[in-house]
C-alpha positions in Angstrom: 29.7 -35.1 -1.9 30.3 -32.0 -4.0 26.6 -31.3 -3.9 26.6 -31.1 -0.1 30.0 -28.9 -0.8 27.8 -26.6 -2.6 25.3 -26.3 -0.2 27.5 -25.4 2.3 29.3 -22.9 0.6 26.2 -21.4 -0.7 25.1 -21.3 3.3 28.3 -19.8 4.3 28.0 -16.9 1.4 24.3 -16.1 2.9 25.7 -15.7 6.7 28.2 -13.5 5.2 25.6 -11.5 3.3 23.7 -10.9 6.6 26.6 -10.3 8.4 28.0 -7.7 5.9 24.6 -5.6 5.4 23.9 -3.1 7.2 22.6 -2.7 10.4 19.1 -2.0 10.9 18.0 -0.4 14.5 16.8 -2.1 16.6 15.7 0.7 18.8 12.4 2.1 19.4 10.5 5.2 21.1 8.9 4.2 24.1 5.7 5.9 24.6 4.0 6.0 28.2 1.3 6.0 28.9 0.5 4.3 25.0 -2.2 6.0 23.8 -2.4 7.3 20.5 -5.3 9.5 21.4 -5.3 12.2 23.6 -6.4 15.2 25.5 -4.7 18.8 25.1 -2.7 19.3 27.3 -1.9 15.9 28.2 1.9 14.6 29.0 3.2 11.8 27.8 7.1 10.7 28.9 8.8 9.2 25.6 12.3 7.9 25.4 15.0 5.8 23.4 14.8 1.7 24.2 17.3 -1.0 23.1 15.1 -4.6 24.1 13.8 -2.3 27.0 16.9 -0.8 28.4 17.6 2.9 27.8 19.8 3.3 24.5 22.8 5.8 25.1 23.4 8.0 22.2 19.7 8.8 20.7 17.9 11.6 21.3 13.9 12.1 20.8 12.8 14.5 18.2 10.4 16.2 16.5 9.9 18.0 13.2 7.7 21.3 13.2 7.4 24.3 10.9 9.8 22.3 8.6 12.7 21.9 11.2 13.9 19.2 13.1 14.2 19.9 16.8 15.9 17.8 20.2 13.8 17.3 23.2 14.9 19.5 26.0 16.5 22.0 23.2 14.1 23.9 21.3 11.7 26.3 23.1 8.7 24.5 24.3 10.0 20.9 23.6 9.6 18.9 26.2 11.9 18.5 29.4 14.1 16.4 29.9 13.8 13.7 33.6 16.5 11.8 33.3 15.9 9.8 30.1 12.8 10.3 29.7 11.4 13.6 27.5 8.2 14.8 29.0 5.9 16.4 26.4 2.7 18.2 26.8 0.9 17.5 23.6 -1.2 20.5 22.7 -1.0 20.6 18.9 -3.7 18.8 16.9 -1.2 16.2 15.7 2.9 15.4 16.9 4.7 13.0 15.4 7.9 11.8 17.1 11.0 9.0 17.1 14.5 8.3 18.3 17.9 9.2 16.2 21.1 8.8 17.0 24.4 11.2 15.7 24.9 8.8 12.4 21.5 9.5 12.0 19.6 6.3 12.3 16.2 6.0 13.1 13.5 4.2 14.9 9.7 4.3 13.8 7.9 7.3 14.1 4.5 7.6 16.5 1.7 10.1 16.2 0.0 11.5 17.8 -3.9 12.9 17.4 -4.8 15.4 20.3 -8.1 16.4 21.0 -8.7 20.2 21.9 -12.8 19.8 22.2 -14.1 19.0 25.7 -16.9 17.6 24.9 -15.4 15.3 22.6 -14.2 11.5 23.3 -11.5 10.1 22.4 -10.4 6.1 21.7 -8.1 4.2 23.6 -5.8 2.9 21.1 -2.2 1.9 21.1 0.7 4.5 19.9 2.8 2.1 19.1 2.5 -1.3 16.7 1.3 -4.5 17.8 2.8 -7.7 17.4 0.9 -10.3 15.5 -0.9 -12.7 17.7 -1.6 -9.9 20.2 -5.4 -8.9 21.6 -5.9 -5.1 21.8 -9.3 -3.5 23.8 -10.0 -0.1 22.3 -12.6 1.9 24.7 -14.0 5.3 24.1 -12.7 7.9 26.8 -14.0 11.2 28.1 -11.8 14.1 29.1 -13.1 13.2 32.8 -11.6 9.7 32.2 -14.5 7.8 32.1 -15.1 5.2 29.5 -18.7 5.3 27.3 -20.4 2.8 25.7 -19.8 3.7 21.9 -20.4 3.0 17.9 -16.9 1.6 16.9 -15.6 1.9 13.2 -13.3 0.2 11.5 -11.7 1.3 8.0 -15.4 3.3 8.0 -17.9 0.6 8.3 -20.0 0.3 12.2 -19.2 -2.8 14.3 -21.9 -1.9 16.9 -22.3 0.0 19.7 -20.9 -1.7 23.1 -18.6 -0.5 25.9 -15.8 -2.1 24.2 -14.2 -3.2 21.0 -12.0 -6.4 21.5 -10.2 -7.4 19.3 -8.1 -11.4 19.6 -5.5 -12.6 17.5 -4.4 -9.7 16.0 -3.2 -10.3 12.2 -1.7 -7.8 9.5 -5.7 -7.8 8.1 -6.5 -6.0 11.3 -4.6 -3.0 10.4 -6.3 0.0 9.5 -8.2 3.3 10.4 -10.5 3.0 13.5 -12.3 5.6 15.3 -15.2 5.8 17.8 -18.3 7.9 18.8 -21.7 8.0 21.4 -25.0 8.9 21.5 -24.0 12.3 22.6 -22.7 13.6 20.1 -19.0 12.8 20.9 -17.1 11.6 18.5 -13.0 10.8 18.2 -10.2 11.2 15.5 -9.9 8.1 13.5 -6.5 6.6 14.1 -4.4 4.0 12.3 -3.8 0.6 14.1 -0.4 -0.5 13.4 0.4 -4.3 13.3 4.0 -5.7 13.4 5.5 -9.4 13.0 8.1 -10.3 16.1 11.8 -10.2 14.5 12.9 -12.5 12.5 16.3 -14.4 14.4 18.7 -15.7 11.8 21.9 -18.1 12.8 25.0 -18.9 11.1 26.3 -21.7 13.8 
């Protein structure tokens, strides 16, 4: 009897615990389309999500030249349609996320923007994929059409095919991939990001 007692109270000390600490954010940036790749001058509408409704209070930034700016407030940030912040990516890297006044934050994305028109790029997700998930990363022209291409992954050749599939993802699939074709083309490498589905505790 007193051991169960313990037990108990040791359970009820741990639901406290978790209640007590504090809060981690559970929003995210929304990226659309969700490419981590892209052309200059491409636009991209990004915005603040809370289990994919819009989340009142956060505000999509940026940092450049050492300061932080709000979409739709510094000079050639973005404009703002409704709550989304549409960006036209035209330097050779962004990197964005959501923050609310208390200054929480979500993940950041980056971005990697080709400038070369002859280049490729790879289809590749912005955001992080949950574990269990299939990704298809394809090789792009600036025309939009796909190529048959050499695929790398963390450096070493995994053929050359019209597409890289891969099934199952796992944390071991993370890492730097990039792509290039016969002529001459050849993309940034970018890092795939690989994320567990949230943990759900309960203290009934």
């Amino acid at each position: 009897m007193k051991r169960m007692m313990k037990i108990m109270l040791l359970l009820i000390g741990v639901c406290v615990l978790l209640l007590s600490a504090p809060t981690v954010s559970a929003v995210s940036l929304s990226v659309s389309p969700n490419l981590q790749q892209v052309f200059s001058g491409s636009l991209v509408d990004l915005s603040c999500v809370d289990d994919g409704q819009t989340a009142d209070g956060w505000t999509v930034k940026r940092t450049r030249g050492g300061f932080t700016e709000d979409c739709g407030a510094a000079p050639g940030f973005g404009r703002l349609l409704g709550s989304y912040c549409v960006v036209d990516l035209s330097a050779p890297s962004e990197t964005f996320w959501c923050e609310d006044s208390s200054g929480q934050q979500s993940d950041r994305v980056s971005f990697s923007v080709q400038s070369d028109p002859t280049a490729v790029i790879m289809e590749i997700p912005a955001l992080p994929v949950r574990t269990g998930s299939d990704v298809i990363l394809r090789c792009r022209q600036r025309n939009g059409a796909t190529v048959a291409a050499y695929f790398f992954i963390k450096g070493s050749s995994v053929g050359h095919k019209p597409e890289h599939i891969i099934t199952n993802i796992t944390q071991a699939d993370e890492g730097l991939y990039s792509c290039s074709t016969n002529q001459g083309g050849k993309s940034p490498q970018s890092s795939l990001r690989v994320r567990d589905p949230p943990t759900i505790f309960s203290c009934s």
